[in-house]
mmCIF file of C-alpha atoms in Angstrom:
data_model
loop_
_atom_site.group_PDB
_atom_site.id
_atom_site.type_symbol
_atom_site.label_atom_id
_atom_site.label_comp_id
_atom_site.label_asym_id
_atom_site.label_seq_id
_atom_site.Cartn_x
_atom_site.Cartn_y
_atom_site.Cartn_z
ATOM 1 C CA MET A 1 -6.412 56.343 -80.830
ATOM 2 C CA LYS A 2 -6.051 58.513 -77.620
ATOM 3 C CA ILE A 3 -7.539 57.068 -74.436
ATOM 4 C CA ALA A 4 -7.776 59.893 -71.334
ATOM 5 C CA LEU A 5 -8.091 58.238 -68.268
ATOM 6 C CA LEU A 6 -9.950 60.330 -65.253
ATOM 7 C CA ILE A 7 -8.195 59.428 -62.084
ATOM 8 C CA ASN A 8 -7.850 61.118 -58.679
ATOM 9 C CA GLN A 9 -4.059 62.100 -58.642
ATOM 10 C CA THR A 10 -1.327 60.122 -60.469
ATOM 11 C CA HIS A 11 0.862 59.794 -57.536
ATOM 12 C CA LYS A 12 -1.863 57.816 -55.617
ATOM 13 C CA GLU A 13 -2.274 55.425 -58.467
ATOM 14 C CA GLU A 14 -0.797 51.780 -57.698
ATOM 15 C CA VAL A 15 0.809 48.873 -60.321
ATOM 16 C CA ALA A 16 -1.791 46.706 -59.047
ATOM 17 C CA PHE A 17 -4.780 48.969 -59.789
ATOM 18 C CA THR A 18 -7.126 47.498 -62.709
ATOM 19 C CA THR A 19 -6.656 51.317 -64.102
ATOM 20 C CA THR A 20 -2.751 50.777 -64.392
ATOM 21 C CA LEU A 21 -3.671 47.069 -66.207
ATOM 22 C CA LEU A 22 -6.104 48.695 -68.668
ATOM 23 C CA ALA A 23 -3.880 51.494 -69.513
ATOM 24 C CA LEU A 24 -0.673 49.257 -70.129
ATOM 25 C CA THR A 25 -2.896 46.949 -72.438
ATOM 26 C CA ALA A 26 -4.224 49.867 -74.294
ATOM 27 C CA LEU A 27 -0.597 51.368 -74.763
ATOM 28 C CA LYS A 28 0.763 47.902 -75.999
ATOM 29 C CA ARG A 29 -2.227 47.753 -78.544
ATOM 30 C CA ASP A 30 -0.793 51.151 -79.871
ATOM 31 C CA HIS A 31 -3.053 53.656 -77.963
ATOM 32 C CA THR A 32 -1.799 57.003 -76.621
ATOM 33 C CA ILE A 33 -2.536 57.071 -72.661
ATOM 34 C CA ILE A 34 -3.535 60.564 -71.176
ATOM 35 C CA TYR A 35 -3.782 60.565 -67.066
ATOM 36 C CA ILE A 36 -5.809 63.373 -66.233
ATOM 37 C CA GLY A 37 -6.343 64.085 -62.433
ATOM 38 C CA LEU A 38 -9.595 65.553 -61.010
ATOM 39 C CA ALA A 39 -7.944 68.986 -60.847
ATOM 40 C CA ASP A 40 -6.196 69.324 -64.048
ATOM 41 C CA PHE A 41 -9.007 70.537 -66.132
ATOM 42 C CA ILE A 42 -9.366 73.881 -68.146
ATOM 43 C CA TYR A 43 -12.622 75.669 -68.882
ATOM 44 C CA GLN A 44 -12.203 78.333 -71.822
ATOM 45 C CA ASN A 45 -15.927 78.387 -73.153
ATOM 46 C CA GLU A 46 -18.363 75.698 -73.809
ATOM 47 C CA ARG A 47 -16.643 74.446 -77.093
ATOM 48 C CA ASN A 48 -13.027 74.452 -75.583
ATOM 49 C CA ILE A 49 -12.462 72.365 -72.457
ATOM 50 C CA GLY A 50 -8.934 71.112 -71.978
ATOM 51 C CA ALA A 51 -6.717 69.421 -69.265
ATOM 52 C CA HIS A 52 -3.220 69.134 -68.075
ATOM 53 C CA GLY A 53 -2.306 65.879 -68.824
ATOM 54 C CA ARG A 54 0.322 63.308 -68.496
ATOM 55 C CA VAL A 55 1.133 61.468 -71.867
ATOM 56 C CA ALA A 56 2.662 58.111 -72.516
ATOM 57 C CA GLU A 57 3.136 57.078 -76.094
ATOM 58 C CA PRO A 58 2.979 53.741 -77.383
ATOM 59 C CA ASP A 59 6.525 53.790 -78.672
ATOM 60 C CA SER A 60 8.154 54.857 -75.263
ATOM 61 C CA GLY A 61 9.467 51.396 -74.271
ATOM 62 C CA ILE A 62 7.221 50.926 -71.579
ATOM 63 C CA ASP A 63 7.191 47.208 -70.265
ATOM 64 C CA ASP A 64 5.251 46.913 -67.186
ATOM 65 C CA GLY A 65 2.791 48.851 -64.743
ATOM 66 C CA GLU A 66 5.685 50.146 -62.600
ATOM 67 C CA ASP A 67 7.381 51.458 -66.058
ATOM 68 C CA LEU A 68 3.882 52.910 -66.912
ATOM 69 C CA LEU A 69 3.304 54.989 -63.559
ATOM 70 C CA ASN A 70 7.174 56.129 -63.548
ATOM 71 C CA THR A 71 7.008 57.497 -67.095
ATOM 72 C CA LEU A 72 3.508 59.249 -66.264
ATOM 73 C CA ARG A 73 5.087 60.762 -63.211
ATOM 74 C CA SER A 74 8.276 61.901 -64.772
ATOM 75 C CA ASN A 75 6.722 63.229 -67.917
ATOM 76 C CA LYS A 76 5.930 67.010 -67.634
ATOM 77 C CA LYS A 77 2.336 68.001 -67.858
ATOM 78 C CA GLN A 78 0.827 68.704 -71.322
ATOM 79 C CA ILE A 79 -2.467 70.908 -72.150
ATOM 80 C CA ILE A 80 -4.754 68.483 -73.787
ATOM 81 C CA ASN A 81 -7.488 69.674 -75.817
ATOM 82 C CA LEU A 82 -10.109 67.227 -75.071
ATOM 83 C CA GLN A 83 -11.853 67.586 -78.481
ATOM 84 C CA GLU A 84 -8.804 65.685 -79.713
ATOM 85 C CA ILE A 85 -9.509 62.623 -77.664
ATOM 86 C CA ASP A 86 -11.249 59.823 -78.533
ATOM 87 C CA VAL A 87 -12.640 58.489 -75.071
ATOM 88 C CA LEU A 88 -12.329 59.789 -71.878
ATOM 89 C CA TRP A 89 -12.719 56.881 -69.300
ATOM 90 C CA LEU A 90 -13.873 57.792 -65.849
ATOM 91 C CA ARG A 91 -11.674 55.928 -63.548
ATOM 92 C CA PHE A 92 -11.794 57.772 -60.397
ATOM 93 C CA ASP A 93 -12.815 57.097 -56.822
ATOM 94 C CA PRO A 94 -15.029 59.854 -55.209
ATOM 95 C CA VAL A 95 -14.524 58.767 -51.468
ATOM 96 C CA LEU A 96 -10.942 59.244 -51.617
ATOM 97 C CA ASP A 97 -11.330 62.864 -52.168
ATOM 98 C CA MET A 98 -14.261 63.620 -49.742
ATOM 99 C CA ILE A 99 -12.241 65.084 -46.847
ATOM 100 C CA ASN A 100 -9.640 67.043 -48.155
ATOM 101 C CA ARG A 101 -10.798 67.856 -52.039
ATOM 102 C CA PRO A 102 -14.684 67.703 -51.493
ATOM 103 C CA TRP A 103 -15.219 69.522 -54.605
ATOM 104 C CA ALA A 104 -12.995 67.181 -56.602
ATOM 105 C CA ALA A 105 -15.402 64.253 -57.674
ATOM 106 C CA ALA A 106 -18.414 66.608 -58.527
ATOM 107 C CA MET A 107 -16.275 69.216 -60.901
ATOM 108 C CA GLY A 108 -14.884 65.886 -62.138
ATOM 109 C CA ILE A 109 -18.531 64.656 -63.127
ATOM 110 C CA GLN A 110 -19.277 68.342 -64.346
ATOM 111 C CA PHE A 111 -16.217 68.746 -66.673
ATOM 112 C CA ALA A 112 -17.038 64.810 -67.996
ATOM 113 C CA GLN A 113 -20.507 66.414 -68.944
ATOM 114 C CA LEU A 114 -19.068 69.171 -71.014
ATOM 115 C CA VAL A 115 -16.771 66.807 -72.745
ATOM 116 C CA LYS A 116 -19.527 64.512 -73.584
ATOM 117 C CA ASN A 117 -21.960 67.569 -74.917
ATOM 118 C CA ASN A 118 -19.101 68.112 -77.061
ATOM 119 C CA GLY A 119 -19.579 65.129 -78.918
ATOM 120 C CA ARG A 120 -16.374 62.821 -77.435
ATOM 121 C CA LEU A 121 -17.367 59.504 -75.970
ATOM 122 C CA VAL A 122 -17.394 59.421 -72.048
ATOM 123 C CA VAL A 123 -17.335 56.242 -70.115
ATOM 124 C CA ASN A 124 -19.128 55.656 -67.955
ATOM 125 C CA ASP A 125 -21.979 57.919 -68.567
ATOM 126 C CA PRO A 126 -21.314 61.030 -66.422
ATOM 127 C CA ASP A 127 -24.917 62.392 -66.561
ATOM 128 C CA THR A 128 -26.014 58.845 -64.855
ATOM 129 C CA LEU A 129 -23.007 59.037 -62.738
ATOM 130 C CA ILE A 130 -24.325 61.427 -60.662
ATOM 131 C CA GLN A 131 -27.342 59.240 -60.053
ATOM 132 C CA ALA A 132 -24.857 56.617 -58.859
ATOM 133 C CA SER A 133 -22.324 58.762 -56.790
ATOM 134 C CA ASN A 134 -23.297 56.313 -53.370
ATOM 135 C CA LYS A 135 -24.668 53.076 -52.654
ATOM 136 C CA LEU A 136 -28.078 54.206 -52.977
ATOM 137 C CA TYR A 137 -27.799 53.531 -56.389
ATOM 138 C CA LEU A 138 -28.688 49.889 -55.908
ATOM 139 C CA GLU A 139 -32.022 50.802 -54.645
ATOM 140 C CA ASN A 140 -32.904 51.893 -58.333
ATOM 141 C CA PHE A 141 -33.076 47.960 -59.208
ATOM 142 C CA SER A 142 -35.343 45.228 -58.515
ATOM 143 C CA LYS A 143 -36.110 44.570 -54.804
ATOM 144 C CA GLU A 144 -35.408 40.733 -55.213
ATOM 145 C CA ILE A 145 -31.707 41.157 -56.240
ATOM 146 C CA ARG A 146 -30.850 43.690 -53.209
ATOM 147 C CA PRO A 147 -30.643 43.380 -49.286
ATOM 148 C CA LYS A 148 -33.094 44.639 -47.173
ATOM 149 C CA THR A 149 -31.568 48.215 -46.676
ATOM 150 C CA ILE A 150 -32.407 51.406 -44.672
ATOM 151 C CA VAL A 151 -30.484 54.927 -45.256
ATOM 152 C CA THR A 152 -30.679 57.258 -42.158
ATOM 153 C CA ARG A 153 -28.596 59.322 -39.810
ATOM 154 C CA ASN A 154 -30.561 58.299 -36.756
ATOM 155 C CA HIS A 155 -29.510 55.468 -34.546
ATOM 156 C CA GLU A 156 -33.047 54.872 -33.371
ATOM 157 C CA ASP A 157 -33.917 53.979 -37.175
ATOM 158 C CA VAL A 158 -31.017 51.634 -36.983
ATOM 159 C CA ILE A 159 -32.382 50.077 -33.969
ATOM 160 C CA ALA A 160 -35.773 49.750 -35.187
ATOM 161 C CA PHE A 161 -34.262 48.287 -38.238
ATOM 162 C CA LEU A 162 -32.170 45.689 -36.109
ATOM 163 C CA GLU A 163 -35.443 44.592 -34.173
ATOM 164 C CA GLU A 164 -37.240 44.235 -37.579
ATOM 165 C CA GLN A 165 -34.396 41.965 -38.916
ATOM 166 C CA GLN A 166 -34.281 39.899 -35.436
ATOM 167 C CA ASP A 167 -30.549 39.096 -36.698
ATOM 168 C CA LYS A 168 -27.252 40.958 -37.223
ATOM 169 C CA ILE A 169 -27.017 43.555 -39.564
ATOM 170 C CA ILE A 170 -24.168 45.443 -41.534
ATOM 171 C CA LEU A 171 -23.729 49.370 -40.850
ATOM 172 C CA LYS A 172 -21.422 51.051 -43.420
ATOM 173 C CA PRO A 173 -21.266 54.710 -45.013
ATOM 174 C CA LEU A 174 -23.610 55.351 -47.584
ATOM 175 C CA LYS A 175 -20.722 57.084 -49.526
ATOM 176 C CA GLY A 176 -17.789 55.015 -49.378
ATOM 177 C CA SER A 177 -15.394 52.355 -50.697
ATOM 178 C CA GLY A 178 -12.522 49.979 -49.472
ATOM 179 C CA GLY A 179 -14.390 48.440 -46.444
ATOM 180 C CA LYS A 180 -13.782 51.670 -44.475
ATOM 181 C CA ASN A 181 -15.860 51.878 -41.382
ATOM 182 C CA VAL A 182 -17.927 48.693 -41.840
ATOM 183 C CA PHE A 183 -19.488 47.168 -38.930
ATOM 184 C CA LEU A 184 -21.064 43.728 -37.945
ATOM 185 C CA ILE A 185 -23.897 44.544 -35.356
ATOM 186 C CA PRO A 186 -24.923 41.270 -33.287
ATOM 187 C CA PHE A 187 -28.911 41.308 -32.462
ATOM 188 C CA LYS A 188 -28.176 41.567 -28.762
ATOM 189 C CA GLU A 189 -25.040 43.515 -28.694
ATOM 190 C CA ARG A 190 -26.205 47.161 -29.491
ATOM 191 C CA GLN A 191 -24.618 48.892 -26.725
ATOM 192 C CA ASN A 192 -22.017 50.933 -29.004
ATOM 193 C CA LEU A 193 -24.875 51.426 -31.646
ATOM 194 C CA LYS A 194 -25.515 55.264 -31.079
ATOM 195 C CA GLN A 195 -21.560 55.921 -31.291
ATOM 196 C CA ILE A 196 -20.944 53.592 -34.122
ATOM 197 C CA VAL A 197 -23.688 55.391 -36.090
ATOM 198 C CA GLU A 198 -22.149 58.779 -35.147
ATOM 199 C CA VAL A 199 -18.930 58.037 -36.248
ATOM 200 C CA ILE A 200 -20.034 56.390 -39.576
ATOM 201 C CA GLY A 201 -22.343 59.570 -39.839
ATOM 202 C CA ARG A 202 -19.438 62.082 -39.694
ATOM 203 C CA ASP A 203 -19.119 61.635 -43.367
ATOM 204 C CA GLY A 204 -22.828 61.733 -44.237
ATOM 205 C CA TYR A 205 -25.753 59.043 -44.201
ATOM 206 C CA VAL A 206 -25.491 55.626 -42.968
ATOM 207 C CA ILE A 207 -26.461 52.563 -44.649
ATOM 208 C CA ALA A 208 -27.974 49.398 -42.787
ATOM 209 C CA GLN A 209 -28.402 46.310 -44.415
ATOM 210 C CA GLU A 210 -29.620 42.692 -43.414
ATOM 211 C CA TYR A 211 -26.566 40.440 -43.037
ATOM 212 C CA LEU A 212 -26.734 37.408 -45.213
ATOM 213 C CA PRO A 213 -25.267 34.155 -43.833
ATOM 214 C CA GLU A 214 -23.471 33.137 -47.215
ATOM 215 C CA ALA A 215 -21.145 36.505 -46.452
ATOM 216 C CA VAL A 216 -18.894 33.830 -44.513
ATOM 217 C CA ASN A 217 -17.855 32.625 -47.687
ATOM 218 C CA GLY A 218 -16.685 36.089 -48.967
ATOM 219 C CA ASP A 219 -18.303 37.902 -52.196
ATOM 220 C CA ILE A 220 -17.938 37.577 -55.785
ATOM 221 C CA ARG A 221 -16.768 40.888 -57.830
ATOM 222 C CA PHE A 222 -18.325 40.103 -61.384
ATOM 223 C CA PHE A 223 -17.444 42.284 -64.305
ATOM 224 C CA LEU A 224 -19.850 43.627 -66.960
ATOM 225 C CA LEU A 225 -19.180 45.504 -70.353
ATOM 226 C CA ASP A 226 -22.235 46.868 -71.694
ATOM 227 C CA GLY A 227 -24.308 44.927 -69.366
ATOM 228 C CA LYS A 228 -22.711 41.800 -70.536
ATOM 229 C CA PRO A 229 -20.652 39.381 -68.848
ATOM 230 C CA ILE A 230 -16.669 39.541 -69.742
ATOM 231 C CA ILE A 231 -16.073 35.615 -71.025
ATOM 232 C CA VAL A 232 -12.786 34.516 -72.294
ATOM 233 C CA ASP A 233 -11.999 31.225 -73.145
ATOM 234 C CA GLY A 234 -15.530 30.188 -71.500
ATOM 235 C CA LYS A 235 -14.415 31.479 -68.063
ATOM 236 C CA TYR A 236 -16.085 34.633 -66.369
ATOM 237 C CA ALA A 237 -14.233 37.652 -65.600
ATOM 238 C CA ALA A 238 -14.980 37.440 -61.562
ATOM 239 C CA VAL A 239 -13.425 36.810 -58.546
ATOM 240 C CA ASN A 240 -14.400 35.501 -54.972
ATOM 241 C CA ARG A 241 -12.895 37.547 -52.180
ATOM 242 C CA VAL A 242 -12.887 35.713 -49.114
ATOM 243 C CA GLN A 243 -12.370 37.362 -45.683
ATOM 244 C CA GLN A 244 -10.125 36.334 -43.234
ATOM 245 C CA GLY A 245 -10.157 35.286 -39.900
ATOM 246 C CA ASN A 246 -12.769 37.460 -38.121
ATOM 247 C CA GLU A 247 -12.512 40.165 -40.454
ATOM 248 C CA ILE A 248 -16.038 40.752 -42.000
ATOM 249 C CA ARG A 249 -15.005 42.867 -44.948
ATOM 250 C CA SER A 250 -14.154 41.333 -48.672
ATOM 251 C CA ASN A 251 -11.880 44.139 -50.028
ATOM 252 C CA ILE A 252 -8.584 42.984 -50.990
ATOM 253 C CA HIS A 253 -6.579 45.414 -49.712
ATOM 254 C CA GLN A 254 -8.260 44.942 -46.200
ATOM 255 C CA GLY A 255 -6.761 41.312 -46.141
ATOM 256 C CA ALA A 256 -9.096 39.274 -48.058
ATOM 257 C CA LYS A 257 -7.936 36.704 -50.136
ATOM 258 C CA ALA A 258 -8.532 36.509 -54.080
ATOM 259 C CA LYS A 259 -9.827 33.108 -54.999
ATOM 260 C CA GLN A 260 -11.492 31.762 -58.220
ATOM 261 C CA ALA A 261 -15.444 32.288 -58.486
ATOM 262 C CA PHE A 262 -17.715 29.518 -59.050
ATOM 263 C CA ILE A 263 -20.243 31.215 -61.447
ATOM 264 C CA ASP A 264 -23.483 29.213 -61.808
ATOM 265 C CA GLU A 265 -26.996 29.910 -62.906
ATOM 266 C CA LYS A 266 -27.767 31.603 -59.848
ATOM 267 C CA VAL A 267 -25.081 34.200 -60.253
ATOM 268 C CA LEU A 268 -25.899 34.246 -64.005
ATOM 269 C CA ASN A 269 -29.831 35.171 -63.357
ATOM 270 C CA LEU A 270 -28.935 37.728 -61.001
ATOM 271 C CA VAL A 271 -26.704 39.523 -63.718
ATOM 272 C CA ASN A 272 -29.444 39.228 -66.112
ATOM 273 C CA LYS A 273 -31.756 41.096 -63.647
ATOM 274 C CA VAL A 274 -29.717 44.170 -63.822
ATOM 275 C CA ALA A 275 -28.040 44.106 -67.117
ATOM 276 C CA SER A 276 -30.908 46.292 -69.038
ATOM 277 C CA LYS A 277 -30.999 49.093 -66.293
ATOM 278 C CA LEU A 278 -27.245 49.126 -66.571
ATOM 279 C CA ILE A 279 -27.167 49.347 -70.736
ATOM 280 C CA GLU A 280 -30.236 52.105 -70.190
ATOM 281 C CA ASP A 281 -27.664 54.020 -67.707
ATOM 282 C CA ASN A 282 -24.957 53.842 -70.190
ATOM 283 C CA MET A 283 -22.800 51.932 -67.509
ATOM 284 C CA TYR A 284 -20.034 50.788 -69.475
ATOM 285 C CA PHE A 285 -17.357 49.002 -67.202
ATOM 286 C CA VAL A 286 -19.148 47.748 -63.870
ATOM 287 C CA GLY A 287 -18.350 45.529 -61.088
ATOM 288 C CA LEU A 288 -21.236 43.824 -59.208
ATOM 289 C CA ASP A 289 -20.525 42.619 -55.526
ATOM 290 C CA ILE A 290 -22.577 39.375 -55.032
ATOM 291 C CA VAL A 291 -23.313 37.515 -51.741
ATOM 292 C CA GLY A 292 -25.715 34.626 -52.022
ATOM 293 C CA ASP A 293 -28.703 35.439 -54.094
ATOM 294 C CA LYS A 294 -28.112 39.267 -53.785
ATOM 295 C CA ILE A 295 -26.240 42.152 -55.152
ATOM 296 C CA MET A 296 -24.497 44.098 -52.330
ATOM 297 C CA GLU A 297 -23.070 46.636 -54.620
ATOM 298 C CA ILE A 298 -22.842 48.217 -57.942
ATOM 299 C CA ASN A 299 -19.394 49.804 -58.522
ATOM 300 C CA VAL A 300 -19.545 52.151 -61.284
ATOM 301 C CA PHE A 301 -16.822 54.513 -60.923
ATOM 302 C CA SER A 302 -13.695 52.221 -60.751
ATOM 303 C CA PRO A 303 -14.131 48.756 -60.037
ATOM 304 C CA GLY A 304 -11.195 46.803 -59.469
ATOM 305 C CA ALA A 305 -9.763 43.310 -59.287
ATOM 306 C CA LEU A 306 -9.416 42.621 -62.818
ATOM 307 C CA GLY A 307 -5.774 41.640 -62.590
ATOM 308 C CA GLN A 308 -6.525 39.053 -59.934
ATOM 309 C CA ALA A 309 -9.552 37.512 -62.183
ATOM 310 C CA SER A 310 -6.919 37.074 -65.099
ATOM 311 C CA ARG A 311 -4.097 35.475 -62.877
ATOM 312 C CA LEU A 312 -6.697 33.010 -61.113
ATOM 313 C CA ASN A 313 -8.312 31.766 -64.557
ATOM 314 C CA HIS A 314 -5.343 31.855 -66.586
ATOM 315 C CA VAL A 315 -6.436 34.249 -69.266
ATOM 316 C CA ASP A 316 -6.374 38.026 -70.269
ATOM 317 C CA TYR A 317 -9.407 40.047 -69.775
ATOM 318 C CA SER A 318 -7.675 43.536 -70.166
ATOM 319 C CA THR A 319 -7.156 42.759 -73.700
ATOM 320 C CA ALA A 320 -10.738 41.576 -74.049
ATOM 321 C CA VAL A 321 -11.905 44.909 -72.425
ATOM 322 C CA ILE A 322 -9.627 47.015 -74.500
ATOM 323 C CA GLU A 323 -10.428 45.456 -77.924
ATOM 324 C CA ASN A 324 -14.418 46.151 -76.804
ATOM 325 C CA LEU A 325 -13.485 49.655 -76.219
ATOM 326 C CA GLU A 326 -12.039 49.838 -79.502
ATOM 327 C CA ASN A 327 -15.142 48.734 -81.259
ATOM 328 C CA LYS A 328 -17.221 50.888 -79.287
ATOM 329 C CA VAL A 329 -15.244 53.995 -80.127
ATOM 330 C CA LYS A 330 -15.364 52.794 -83.786
ATOM 331 C CA LYS A 331 -19.151 52.423 -83.645
ATOM 332 C CA TYR A 332 -19.768 55.844 -81.620
ATOM 333 C CA TYR A 333 -18.124 58.054 -84.310
ATOM 334 C CA SER A 334 -19.331 56.256 -87.297
ATOM 335 C CA GLN A 335 -23.181 57.168 -86.384
#
C-alpha cells in the first residue's frame, strides 16, 4: 500500500525520530513511503487534492533510517494524487512552525480534512486534531486523571493559583513541545514570576499546573493504538523518561534518560479512563505522559520514543504498529 506521512519538512527529520522508524518498518513490509511537507499540498478543486511528495519504494535497497532519509532527500519531488494513496498519516509537530511558518500547521490540517472528505483514510483524524492542537485538549477528559490547571496570560492569575496550591507549580506554554520554556516555581520564590509569564506568553497562552511530587522519578510515555495499549510479548510499549540532575524536564532531547517503564494497575487504570474518549475522537496513535496517578499531556500529533521502548524491552513495537495499520486500512476500504 501507499503510506503518505505528513511532516514539517524532510530536511528536519532525524534518524532517531519515531516517524523514521515507522516509515522504515513499513518500507521493509513492501509498502511505498511518501513524505509530504506542510508546504507541499496542491488544491485544484475539491475532488483533486495533490502534493509534491518525496517517494521511497520498497525495492530501493534501503537498509536503515539514515539510508531512508538520504534517499528521500535526494529523490526529486513527484506530484502525488492523494486519491491514490491508502493512508495519510499526520506526523508533524505544530510547534516547530509557530514562529517562522505560523500558517503551516493549520493548512496541513485543512488539507488533511479535504483528503479525508474525499474518502481517504487519515490518521489521526484531522477533524478532531483541530480541537487537540494544544495542551487544553487534556481538559476534555475526566478531572480525576489530570493535574489541577489554569490557562491564562495574566501573571496575577498565576499568583492566585500558586497561593491556592500552597506549593510549587509548573509553568509552560499552552502550545509547546520538547520541554521549551518549562519552569518550576517554588511557592516562596515568586520574585521573577511576572517576567516568566511574559516570556512564555510571547508565543500565546500560559498553562500553570500543580506540581506532582512523583515527578522526581520522571514520567512514563505510554503508547496507545486505537485506544488500546501496544503489547508485544507481554510487554507494554512505554518508556520511563528520567530527568538528570536538577533538570525538571523529562524530554529525551533535553537530556533525560530513557529507562524501562514499570507498568502497574495504577497506570493501566489511567489508560482505561481515557481510552473511550480517544476512540471516539479517532485518535489512532497516541502517547500519554503519565506522572504518578495523573496524565500530564496527551500527545496526538507526533508522539516519539517508540524506538527507545523497543530497545529497552527488547521487542519490535514498530512492526506491531504497521501490522495494525495494514488491518485498519483493509477494514476501512472494505466498508
